[in-house]
PDB file of C-alpha atoms in Angstrom:
ATOM      1  CA  UNK A  28     -15.445 -19.527  26.575  1.00 35.00           C
ATOM      2  CA  UNK A  29     -13.829 -19.988  23.175  1.00 36.00           C
ATOM      3  CA  UNK A  30     -10.183 -18.587  23.011  1.00 37.00           C
ATOM      4  CA  UNK A  31      -9.082 -15.924  20.672  1.00 40.00           C
ATOM      5  CA  UNK A  32      -5.401 -15.794  19.461  1.00 42.00           C
ATOM      6  CA  UNK A  33      -3.456 -14.905  16.598  1.00 43.00           C
ATOM      7  CA  UNK A  34      -2.609 -17.420  14.140  1.00 41.00           C
ATOM      8  CA  UNK A  35       0.352 -19.163  14.909  1.00 41.00           C
ATOM      9  CA  UNK A  36      -0.781 -21.349  17.726  1.00 45.00           C
ATOM     10  CA  UNK A  37      -3.907 -21.642  19.904  1.00 42.00           C
ATOM     11  CA  UNK A  38      -7.566 -21.822  18.996  1.00 38.00           C
ATOM     12  CA  UNK A  39      -9.420 -19.483  16.934  1.00 39.00           C
ATOM     13  CA  UNK A  40     -13.137 -19.812  16.542  1.00 39.00           C
ATOM     14  CA  UNK A  41     -12.991 -23.234  18.124  1.00 35.00           C
ATOM     15  CA  UNK A  42     -10.602 -24.541  15.284  1.00 35.00           C
ATOM     16  CA  UNK A  43      -6.685 -25.062  16.014  1.00 36.00           C
ATOM     17  CA  UNK A  44      -4.311 -23.101  14.483  1.00 41.00           C
ATOM     18  CA  UNK A  45      -1.243 -23.646  12.512  1.00 46.00           C
ATOM     19  CA  UNK A  46       1.718 -23.468  14.272  1.00 53.00           C
ATOM     20  CA  UNK A  47       4.414 -23.537  11.232  1.00 75.00           C
ATOM     21  CA  UNK A  48       5.621 -20.886   8.839  1.00 82.00           C
ATOM     22  CA  UNK A  49       8.777 -18.527   8.777  1.00 89.00           C
ATOM     23  CA  UNK A  50       9.504 -16.551  12.143  1.00 91.00           C
ATOM     24  CA  UNK A  51       8.987 -12.914  11.129  1.00 93.00           C
ATOM     25  CA  UNK A  52      12.537 -11.298  10.922  1.00 93.00           C
ATOM     26  CA  UNK A  53      13.356  -8.210  13.353  1.00 93.00           C
ATOM     27  CA  UNK A  54      14.722  -6.634  10.155  1.00 95.00           C
ATOM     28  CA  UNK A  55      11.387  -6.601   8.701  1.00 96.00           C
ATOM     29  CA  UNK A  56       9.628  -5.335  11.568  1.00 95.00           C
ATOM     30  CA  UNK A  57      12.016  -2.589  11.954  1.00 96.00           C
ATOM     31  CA  UNK A  58      11.851  -1.511   8.590  1.00 97.00           C
ATOM     32  CA  UNK A  59       8.231  -1.640   8.662  1.00 97.00           C
ATOM     33  CA  UNK A  60       8.197   0.787  11.892  1.00 96.00           C
ATOM     34  CA  UNK A  61      10.890   3.040  10.117  1.00 97.00           C
ATOM     35  CA  UNK A  62       8.797   3.489   7.196  1.00 97.00           C
ATOM     36  CA  UNK A  63       5.680   4.336   9.171  1.00 97.00           C
ATOM     37  CA  UNK A  64       7.320   7.100  10.954  1.00 97.00           C
ATOM     38  CA  UNK A  65       8.672   8.619   7.512  1.00 97.00           C
ATOM     39  CA  UNK A  66       5.438   7.950   5.783  1.00 96.00           C
ATOM     40  CA  UNK A  67       3.298  10.034   8.595  1.00 96.00           C
ATOM     41  CA  UNK A  68       5.748  12.936   8.189  1.00 96.00           C
ATOM     42  CA  UNK A  69       6.382  13.015   4.562  1.00 97.00           C
ATOM     43  CA  UNK A  70       2.846  11.678   3.440  1.00 96.00           C
ATOM     44  CA  UNK A  71       1.248  14.349   5.443  1.00 96.00           C
ATOM     45  CA  UNK A  72       3.300  17.402   4.365  1.00 96.00           C
ATOM     46  CA  UNK A  73       2.471  16.345   0.615  1.00 97.00           C
ATOM     47  CA  UNK A  74      -1.075  15.678   1.261  1.00 96.00           C
ATOM     48  CA  UNK A  75      -1.618  18.785   3.258  1.00 96.00           C
ATOM     49  CA  UNK A  76       0.042  21.245   0.887  1.00 96.00           C
ATOM     50  CA  UNK A  77      -1.792  19.662  -1.880  1.00 95.00           C
ATOM     51  CA  UNK A  78      -5.218  20.357   0.117  1.00 95.00           C
ATOM     52  CA  UNK A  79      -3.698  23.778   0.393  1.00 94.00           C
ATOM     53  CA  UNK A  80      -3.185  24.221  -3.391  1.00 92.00           C
ATOM     54  CA  UNK A  81       0.510  23.564  -3.580  1.00 93.00           C
ATOM     55  CA  UNK A  82       2.362  20.931  -5.335  1.00 90.00           C
ATOM     56  CA  UNK A  83       5.397  20.158  -2.695  1.00 91.00           C
ATOM     57  CA  UNK A  84       6.487  16.797  -4.291  1.00 92.00           C
ATOM     58  CA  UNK A  85      10.043  15.878  -5.055  1.00 95.00           C
ATOM     59  CA  UNK A  86       9.434  16.362  -8.876  1.00 96.00           C
ATOM     60  CA  UNK A  87       7.667  19.163 -10.705  1.00 95.00           C
ATOM     61  CA  UNK A  88       3.936  18.431 -11.355  1.00 95.00           C
ATOM     62  CA  UNK A  89       1.131  20.614 -13.452  1.00 95.00           C
ATOM     63  CA  UNK A  90      -1.079  20.277 -10.487  1.00 94.00           C
ATOM     64  CA  UNK A  91      -1.013  19.537  -6.789  1.00 95.00           C
ATOM     65  CA  UNK A  92      -3.572  16.699  -6.984  1.00 97.00           C
ATOM     66  CA  UNK A  93      -1.155  14.089  -8.044  1.00 97.00           C
ATOM     67  CA  UNK A  94       1.638  14.451  -5.375  1.00 97.00           C
ATOM     68  CA  UNK A  95      -1.088  14.718  -2.815  1.00 97.00           C
ATOM     69  CA  UNK A  96      -2.538  11.501  -3.763  1.00 97.00           C
ATOM     70  CA  UNK A  97       0.981   9.778  -3.209  1.00 97.00           C
ATOM     71  CA  UNK A  98       1.213  11.670   0.044  1.00 97.00           C
ATOM     72  CA  UNK A  99      -2.228  10.102   1.118  1.00 97.00           C
ATOM     73  CA  UNK A 100      -1.186   6.854   0.357  1.00 97.00           C
ATOM     74  CA  UNK A 101       2.039   7.072   2.511  1.00 97.00           C
ATOM     75  CA  UNK A 102       0.062   8.539   5.353  1.00 96.00           C
ATOM     76  CA  UNK A 103      -2.828   5.922   4.917  1.00 95.00           C
ATOM     77  CA  UNK A 104      -0.564   2.952   5.038  1.00 97.00           C
ATOM     78  CA  UNK A 105       1.535   4.051   8.144  1.00 96.00           C
ATOM     79  CA  UNK A 106      -0.833   2.885  10.833  1.00 95.00           C
ATOM     80  CA  UNK A 107      -1.022  -0.579   9.195  1.00 95.00           C
ATOM     81  CA  UNK A 108       2.791  -0.617   9.121  1.00 96.00           C
ATOM     82  CA  UNK A 109       3.106  -0.191  12.898  1.00 95.00           C
ATOM     83  CA  UNK A 110       1.295  -3.394  13.235  1.00 94.00           C
ATOM     84  CA  UNK A 111       3.661  -5.719  11.440  1.00 94.00           C
ATOM     85  CA  UNK A 112       5.705  -6.000  14.477  1.00 91.00           C
ATOM     86  CA  UNK A 113       2.847  -7.895  16.109  1.00 90.00           C
ATOM     87  CA  UNK A 114       2.875 -10.690  13.328  1.00 90.00           C
ATOM     88  CA  UNK A 115       4.121 -13.992  14.745  1.00 86.00           C
ATOM     89  CA  UNK A 116       5.202 -15.304  11.237  1.00 91.00           C
ATOM     90  CA  UNK A 117       6.092 -14.000   8.052  1.00 93.00           C
ATOM     91  CA  UNK A 118       2.856 -15.096   6.371  1.00 91.00           C
ATOM     92  CA  UNK A 119       1.044 -12.760   8.360  1.00 92.00           C
ATOM     93  CA  UNK A 120       2.937  -9.651   7.286  1.00 94.00           C
ATOM     94  CA  UNK A 121       4.024 -10.337   3.649  1.00 94.00           C
ATOM     95  CA  UNK A 122       0.640  -8.980   2.178  1.00 95.00           C
ATOM     96  CA  UNK A 123       1.687  -5.585   3.538  1.00 96.00           C
ATOM     97  CA  UNK A 124       5.531  -5.665   3.456  1.00 97.00           C
ATOM     98  CA  UNK A 125       6.049  -6.990  -0.329  1.00 97.00           C
ATOM     99  CA  UNK A 126       3.711  -4.297  -1.507  1.00 97.00           C
ATOM    100  CA  UNK A 127       5.746  -2.219   0.632  1.00 97.00           C
ATOM    101  CA  UNK A 128       8.856  -3.212  -1.351  1.00 97.00           C
ATOM    102  CA  UNK A 129       7.127  -2.384  -4.632  1.00 97.00           C
ATOM    103  CA  UNK A 130       6.804   0.956  -3.346  1.00 98.00           C
ATOM    104  CA  UNK A 131      10.039   1.867  -2.291  1.00 98.00           C
ATOM    105  CA  UNK A 132      11.794   0.266  -4.994  1.00 98.00           C
ATOM    106  CA  UNK A 133       9.445   1.546  -7.925  1.00 97.00           C
ATOM    107  CA  UNK A 134       9.389   5.287  -6.613  1.00 98.00           C
ATOM    108  CA  UNK A 135      13.212   5.146  -6.187  1.00 98.00           C
ATOM    109  CA  UNK A 136      13.411   3.801  -9.718  1.00 98.00           C
ATOM    110  CA  UNK A 137      10.617   6.542 -10.930  1.00 97.00           C
ATOM    111  CA  UNK A 138      12.889   9.106  -9.449  1.00 97.00           C
ATOM    112  CA  UNK A 139      15.586   8.257 -11.204  1.00 97.00           C
ATOM    113  CA  UNK A 140      13.869   8.013 -14.501  1.00 96.00           C
ATOM    114  CA  UNK A 141      12.738  11.126 -14.558  1.00 96.00           C
ATOM    115  CA  UNK A 142      15.940  12.785 -12.757  1.00 95.00           C
ATOM    116  CA  UNK A 143      15.557  15.809 -15.042  1.00 96.00           C
ATOM    117  CA  UNK A 144      11.963  16.547 -13.390  1.00 95.00           C
ATOM    118  CA  UNK A 145      13.460  16.532  -9.733  1.00 96.00           C
ATOM    119  CA  UNK A 146      13.748  20.079  -8.043  1.00 95.00           C
ATOM    120  CA  UNK A 147      17.219  19.266  -7.272  1.00 93.00           C
ATOM    121  CA  UNK A 148      18.046  19.597 -10.786  1.00 93.00           C
ATOM    122  CA  UNK A 149      15.785  21.927 -12.319  1.00 90.00           C
ATOM    123  CA  UNK A 150      16.174  24.260  -9.522  1.00 88.00           C
ATOM    124  CA  UNK A 151      13.863  26.306  -7.404  1.00 86.00           C
ATOM    125  CA  UNK A 152      13.040  27.065  -3.898  1.00 90.00           C
ATOM    126  CA  UNK A 153      15.601  25.727  -1.245  1.00 93.00           C
ATOM    127  CA  UNK A 154      12.832  24.004   0.483  1.00 93.00           C
ATOM    128  CA  UNK A 155      11.852  21.883  -2.901  1.00 94.00           C
ATOM    129  CA  UNK A 156      15.509  21.223  -3.879  1.00 95.00           C
ATOM    130  CA  UNK A 157      16.510  20.147  -0.253  1.00 96.00           C
ATOM    131  CA  UNK A 158      13.174  17.769  -0.100  1.00 96.00           C
ATOM    132  CA  UNK A 159      14.061  16.366  -3.346  1.00 96.00           C
ATOM    133  CA  UNK A 160      17.539  15.506  -2.541  1.00 96.00           C
ATOM    134  CA  UNK A 161      16.414  13.972   0.656  1.00 96.00           C
ATOM    135  CA  UNK A 162      13.354  12.235  -0.872  1.00 97.00           C
ATOM    136  CA  UNK A 163      15.881  10.683  -3.295  1.00 97.00           C
ATOM    137  CA  UNK A 164      18.706   9.809  -0.921  1.00 97.00           C
ATOM    138  CA  UNK A 165      16.097   8.304   1.842  1.00 97.00           C
ATOM    139  CA  UNK A 166      14.330   6.003  -0.907  1.00 97.00           C
ATOM    140  CA  UNK A 167      17.491   4.643  -2.082  1.00 97.00           C
ATOM    141  CA  UNK A 168      18.308   3.579   1.504  1.00 98.00           C
ATOM    142  CA  UNK A 169      15.066   2.317   2.303  1.00 98.00           C
ATOM    143  CA  UNK A 170      14.667   0.364  -1.134  1.00 98.00           C
ATOM    144  CA  UNK A 171      17.990  -1.525  -0.495  1.00 98.00           C
ATOM    145  CA  UNK A 172      16.966  -2.008   3.091  1.00 97.00           C
ATOM    146  CA  UNK A 173      13.758  -3.421   1.884  1.00 98.00           C
ATOM    147  CA  UNK A 174      14.969  -5.888  -0.779  1.00 98.00           C
ATOM    148  CA  UNK A 175      17.645  -7.183   1.865  1.00 97.00           C
ATOM    149  CA  UNK A 176      15.032  -7.867   4.664  1.00 96.00           C
ATOM    150  CA  UNK A 177      12.848  -9.583   2.456  1.00 96.00           C
ATOM    151  CA  UNK A 178      15.729 -11.531   1.136  1.00 96.00           C
ATOM    152  CA  UNK A 179      16.907 -12.368   4.368  1.00 95.00           C
ATOM    153  CA  UNK A 180      13.669 -13.163   5.595  1.00 95.00           C
ATOM    154  CA  UNK A 181      13.235 -15.898   3.186  1.00 92.00           C
ATOM    155  CA  UNK A 182      16.784 -17.334   4.082  1.00 92.00           C
ATOM    156  CA  UNK A 183      14.886 -18.137   7.398  1.00 89.00           C
ATOM    157  CA  UNK A 184      13.634 -21.659   7.734  1.00 88.00           C
ATOM    158  CA  UNK A 185      10.079 -22.664   6.989  1.00 83.00           C
ATOM    159  CA  UNK A 186       8.213 -24.848   9.700  1.00 82.00           C
ATOM    160  CA  UNK A 187       5.612 -26.077   7.437  1.00 75.00           C
ATOM    161  CA  UNK A 188       2.699 -23.950   6.160  1.00 74.00           C
ATOM    162  CA  UNK A 189       0.342 -22.411   8.903  1.00 74.00           C
ATOM    163  CA  UNK A 190      -2.895 -23.692   8.649  1.00 80.00           C
ATOM    164  CA  UNK A 191      -5.569 -21.459   7.494  1.00 83.00           C
ATOM    165  CA  UNK A 192      -7.897 -20.335  10.392  1.00 85.00           C
ATOM    166  CA  UNK A 193     -10.570 -18.300   8.604  1.00 90.00           C
ATOM    167  CA  UNK A 194     -10.463 -18.679   4.712  1.00 92.00           C
ATOM    168  CA  UNK A 195     -12.083 -16.015   2.813  1.00 93.00           C
ATOM    169  CA  UNK A 196     -15.712 -16.919   1.864  1.00 93.00           C
ATOM    170  CA  UNK A 197     -16.132 -18.171  -1.665  1.00 93.00           C
ATOM    171  CA  UNK A 198     -18.462 -15.149  -2.650  1.00 95.00           C
ATOM    172  CA  UNK A 199     -15.429 -12.655  -2.079  1.00 93.00           C
ATOM    173  CA  UNK A 200     -12.814 -14.148  -4.380  1.00 95.00           C
ATOM    174  CA  UNK A 201     -14.480 -13.120  -7.685  1.00 96.00           C
ATOM    175  CA  UNK A 202     -14.440  -9.183  -6.790  1.00 95.00           C
ATOM    176  CA  UNK A 203     -11.091  -9.389  -4.952  1.00 95.00           C
ATOM    177  CA  UNK A 204      -9.840 -10.967  -8.221  1.00 96.00           C
ATOM    178  CA  UNK A 205     -11.431  -7.975 -10.214  1.00 96.00           C
ATOM    179  CA  UNK A 206     -10.306  -5.207  -7.985  1.00 96.00           C
ATOM    180  CA  UNK A 207      -6.661  -6.351  -7.683  1.00 96.00           C
ATOM    181  CA  UNK A 208      -6.355  -6.805 -11.572  1.00 97.00           C
ATOM    182  CA  UNK A 209      -7.608  -3.191 -12.095  1.00 96.00           C
ATOM    183  CA  UNK A 210      -5.151  -1.922  -9.898  1.00 97.00           C
ATOM    184  CA  UNK A 211      -2.349  -4.279 -10.883  1.00 97.00           C
ATOM    185  CA  UNK A 212      -3.134  -3.615 -14.908  1.00 96.00           C
ATOM    186  CA  UNK A 213      -3.696   0.336 -14.292  1.00 96.00           C
ATOM    187  CA  UNK A 214      -0.476   0.690 -12.402  1.00 97.00           C
ATOM    188  CA  UNK A 215       1.616  -1.355 -15.013  1.00 97.00           C
ATOM    189  CA  UNK A 216       0.381   0.564 -17.841  1.00 97.00           C
ATOM    190  CA  UNK A 217       1.221   3.974 -15.835  1.00 97.00           C
ATOM    191  CA  UNK A 218       4.724   2.434 -15.344  1.00 96.00           C
ATOM    192  CA  UNK A 219       5.530   0.593 -18.368  1.00 96.00           C
ATOM    193  CA  UNK A 220       4.008   3.344 -21.088  1.00 96.00           C
ATOM    194  CA  UNK A 221       3.396   6.295 -19.150  1.00 96.00           C
ATOM    195  CA  UNK A 222       3.095   8.505 -22.154  1.00 93.00           C
ATOM    196  CA  UNK A 223       0.132   6.647 -23.521  1.00 94.00           C
ATOM    197  CA  UNK A 224      -1.371   5.890 -20.220  1.00 94.00           C
ATOM    198  CA  UNK A 225      -1.238   9.142 -18.503  1.00 93.00           C
ATOM    199  CA  UNK A 226      -4.156  10.222 -21.104  1.00 91.00           C
ATOM    200  CA  UNK A 227      -6.461   8.139 -19.313  1.00 93.00           C
ATOM    201  CA  UNK A 228      -5.388   9.821 -15.937  1.00 95.00           C
ATOM    202  CA  UNK A 229      -8.632  12.123 -15.737  1.00 96.00           C
ATOM    203  CA  UNK A 230      -6.768  15.227 -14.354  1.00 97.00           C
ATOM    204  CA  UNK A 231      -3.411  16.810 -15.898  1.00 95.00           C
ATOM    205  CA  UNK A 232      -0.225  14.605 -14.951  1.00 96.00           C
ATOM    206  CA  UNK A 233       3.086  14.502 -16.447  1.00 96.00           C
ATOM    207  CA  UNK A 234       5.307  11.552 -16.907  1.00 96.00           C
ATOM    208  CA  UNK A 235       6.765  11.124 -13.167  1.00 97.00           C
ATOM    209  CA  UNK A 236       3.418  11.868 -11.907  1.00 97.00           C
ATOM    210  CA  UNK A 237       2.004   9.120 -13.870  1.00 97.00           C
ATOM    211  CA  UNK A 238       4.585   6.611 -13.207  1.00 98.00           C
ATOM    212  CA  UNK A 239       4.492   7.499  -9.301  1.00 97.00           C
ATOM    213  CA  UNK A 240       0.927   6.933  -9.351  1.00 97.00           C
ATOM    214  CA  UNK A 241       1.467   3.724 -11.033  1.00 97.00           C
ATOM    215  CA  UNK A 242       3.718   2.446  -8.573  1.00 98.00           C
ATOM    216  CA  UNK A 243       1.186   2.835  -5.696  1.00 97.00           C
ATOM    217  CA  UNK A 244      -1.737   1.350  -8.071  1.00 97.00           C
ATOM    218  CA  UNK A 245       0.425  -1.773  -8.971  1.00 97.00           C
ATOM    219  CA  UNK A 246       1.566  -2.279  -5.126  1.00 97.00           C
ATOM    220  CA  UNK A 247      -2.387  -2.087  -4.162  1.00 97.00           C
ATOM    221  CA  UNK A 248      -2.698  -4.673  -6.925  1.00 96.00           C
ATOM    222  CA  UNK A 249      -0.238  -7.034  -5.849  1.00 96.00           C
ATOM    223  CA  UNK A 250      -1.726  -6.388  -1.999  1.00 95.00           C
ATOM    224  CA  UNK A 251      -5.058  -7.401  -3.026  1.00 96.00           C
ATOM    225  CA  UNK A 252      -4.141 -10.342  -5.415  1.00 96.00           C
ATOM    226  CA  UNK A 253      -1.734 -11.433  -2.726  1.00 94.00           C
ATOM    227  CA  UNK A 254      -5.003 -11.760  -0.445  1.00 94.00           C
ATOM    228  CA  UNK A 255      -6.332 -14.537  -2.699  1.00 93.00           C
ATOM    229  CA  UNK A 256      -3.124 -16.361  -2.472  1.00 92.00           C
ATOM    230  CA  UNK A 257      -3.105 -15.988   1.503  1.00 92.00           C
ATOM    231  CA  UNK A 258      -6.585 -17.069   1.411  1.00 92.00           C
ATOM    232  CA  UNK A 259      -6.785 -16.400   5.534  1.00 93.00           C
ATOM    233  CA  UNK A 260      -8.001 -13.482   7.122  1.00 92.00           C
ATOM    234  CA  UNK A 261      -5.761 -14.027  10.189  1.00 90.00           C
ATOM    235  CA  UNK A 262      -2.972 -13.339   7.607  1.00 91.00           C
ATOM    236  CA  UNK A 263      -4.434 -10.374   6.183  1.00 92.00           C
ATOM    237  CA  UNK A 264      -4.883  -7.936   9.440  1.00 91.00           C
ATOM    238  CA  UNK A 265      -2.454  -5.211   8.597  1.00 91.00           C
ATOM    239  CA  UNK A 266      -3.633  -5.283   4.879  1.00 92.00           C
ATOM    240  CA  UNK A 267      -7.273  -4.888   6.124  1.00 92.00           C
ATOM    241  CA  UNK A 268      -6.227  -1.960   7.974  1.00 93.00           C
ATOM    242  CA  UNK A 269      -3.963  -0.295   5.191  1.00 94.00           C
ATOM    243  CA  UNK A 270      -6.502  -0.454   2.261  1.00 94.00           C
ATOM    244  CA  UNK A 271      -9.443   1.595   3.571  1.00 94.00           C
ATOM    245  CA  UNK A 272      -7.062   3.940   5.400  1.00 95.00           C
ATOM    246  CA  UNK A 273      -5.405   4.415   1.982  1.00 96.00           C
ATOM    247  CA  UNK A 274      -8.789   4.975   0.342  1.00 96.00           C
ATOM    248  CA  UNK A 275     -10.224   7.414   2.794  1.00 96.00           C
ATOM    249  CA  UNK A 276      -7.222   9.603   2.576  1.00 96.00           C
ATOM    250  CA  UNK A 277      -6.976   9.632  -1.016  1.00 97.00           C
ATOM    251  CA  UNK A 278     -10.659  10.347  -1.244  1.00 96.00           C
ATOM    252  CA  UNK A 279     -10.109  13.687   0.988  1.00 97.00           C
ATOM    253  CA  UNK A 280      -7.479  14.881  -1.429  1.00 97.00           C
ATOM    254  CA  UNK A 281      -9.649  14.053  -4.086  1.00 97.00           C
ATOM    255  CA  UNK A 282     -12.571  15.820  -2.656  1.00 97.00           C
ATOM    256  CA  UNK A 283     -10.618  18.878  -2.311  1.00 96.00           C
ATOM    257  CA  UNK A 284      -9.568  19.099  -5.802  1.00 96.00           C
ATOM    258  CA  UNK A 285     -12.987  17.739  -7.305  1.00 96.00           C
ATOM    259  CA  UNK A 286     -13.163  20.619  -9.846  1.00 95.00           C
ATOM    260  CA  UNK A 287      -9.741  19.685 -11.445  1.00 95.00           C
ATOM    261  CA  UNK A 288     -10.893  16.056 -11.950  1.00 96.00           C
ATOM    262  CA  UNK A 289     -13.273  15.010 -15.136  1.00 96.00           C
ATOM    263  CA  UNK A 290     -15.447  12.521 -12.871  1.00 95.00           C
ATOM    264  CA  UNK A 291     -17.872  11.962 -15.837  1.00 93.00           C
ATOM    265  CA  UNK A 292     -15.265  10.205 -17.979  1.00 94.00           C
ATOM    266  CA  UNK A 293     -14.806   6.651 -18.057  1.00 94.00           C
ATOM    267  CA  UNK A 294     -11.241   6.679 -15.800  1.00 94.00           C
ATOM    268  CA  UNK A 295     -12.925   9.013 -13.224  1.00 95.00           C
ATOM    269  CA  UNK A 296     -15.769   6.686 -12.994  1.00 95.00           C
ATOM    270  CA  UNK A 297     -13.380   3.663 -12.723  1.00 95.00           C
ATOM    271  CA  UNK A 298     -11.335   5.503 -10.189  1.00 96.00           C
ATOM    272  CA  UNK A 299     -14.279   6.013  -7.962  1.00 96.00           C
ATOM    273  CA  UNK A 300     -15.182   2.566  -8.250  1.00 96.00           C
ATOM    274  CA  UNK A 301     -11.508   1.115  -7.236  1.00 96.00           C
ATOM    275  CA  UNK A 302     -11.247   3.447  -4.385  1.00 96.00           C
ATOM    276  CA  UNK A 303     -14.710   2.130  -3.015  1.00 96.00           C
ATOM    277  CA  UNK A 304     -13.520  -1.243  -3.745  1.00 96.00           C
ATOM    278  CA  UNK A 305     -10.863  -0.890  -1.406  1.00 95.00           C
ATOM    279  CA  UNK A 306     -12.816   0.837   1.387  1.00 95.00           C
ATOM    280  CA  UNK A 307     -15.523  -2.174   0.911  1.00 95.00           C
ATOM    281  CA  UNK A 308     -12.630  -4.772   0.932  1.00 94.00           C
ATOM    282  CA  UNK A 309     -10.941  -3.410   4.375  1.00 93.00           C
ATOM    283  CA  UNK A 310     -14.247  -3.082   6.297  1.00 93.00           C
ATOM    284  CA  UNK A 311     -15.587  -6.269   4.741  1.00 94.00           C
ATOM    285  CA  UNK A 312     -12.494  -8.153   5.635  1.00 92.00           C
ATOM    286  CA  UNK A 313     -12.493  -6.700   9.206  1.00 90.00           C
ATOM    287  CA  UNK A 314     -16.081  -7.219   9.865  1.00 92.00           C
ATOM    288  CA  UNK A 315     -15.652 -11.427   8.816  1.00 91.00           C
ATOM    289  CA  UNK A 316     -12.487 -11.286  11.041  1.00 90.00           C
ATOM    290  CA  UNK A 317     -14.197 -10.078  13.965  1.00 89.00           C
ATOM    291  CA  UNK A 318     -16.845 -12.761  13.409  1.00 88.00           C
ATOM    292  CA  UNK A 319     -14.599 -15.609  13.264  1.00 83.00           C
ATOM    293  CA  UNK A 320     -12.750 -14.602  16.419  1.00 81.00           C
ATOM    294  CA  UNK A 321     -16.032 -13.227  18.505  1.00 78.00           C
ATOM    295  CA  UNK A 322     -15.904 -15.488  21.984  1.00 70.00           C
ATOM    296  CA  UNK A 323     -19.237 -17.251  22.513  1.00 57.00           C
ATOM    297  CA  UNK A 324     -20.551 -19.290  25.190  1.00 50.00           C
ATOM    298  CA  UNK A 325     -21.145 -22.738  24.956  1.00 47.00           C
TER     299      UNK A 325
END
């Protein structure tokens, strides 16, 4: 029998794995678990209220779809965050933790930049005002914690680079580059020039919605492009769980609000393609990893 063990030491698919890398910091594992719990609760609230036709985000939105997509992304990534603690080294977690840091810092900055649109500034129902206040306070604390955890993680000594156990097949790299560049480019555009790029969103959004969605798009692009840099399925297992879950959760919210989306437009078709790309990427990656670690007799 061929023995299957995670990267970091042992044998996978008959190949000796590396022993190097940075030991995963307990702070990073704890941060991922805390964010996962919060993301499940808050993400489910935003997604379910959106499905019911209500916009329950931290800021005012012209439609319920945008806060629903933010919630879907939060809920979708939560199961993958719970697996970060199983990683032996930082290299097995960073394709998920670094995009997570982008999300936490990005959403906090977007909330501050659009402070006049927050319910706590505009006034409204007590629930929305308190939710908005808690959103900013929690994001601020988590953003600071994420930056500190990543900085301290890189202060840990690196014991060489772990051997690549299951490199990405060559045919997968061009599509990954296109997918990652697409998400990153859209996200950067929505963040940097929201007044212009919001016109390409195939439903009605305001400035805060455009930048909030841009944060998530940029994080997805960072994660996909990061997978090319890692070039190892063993290091991508948390990310491979996250991307299809985010795609499926977002698809459910979009399906409920289908009449509000201009599907025949270029941006509408692009959105479908990019979400399908995430789903295919996750499914294909997990299939390739399963093949690489499949026990056989011999």
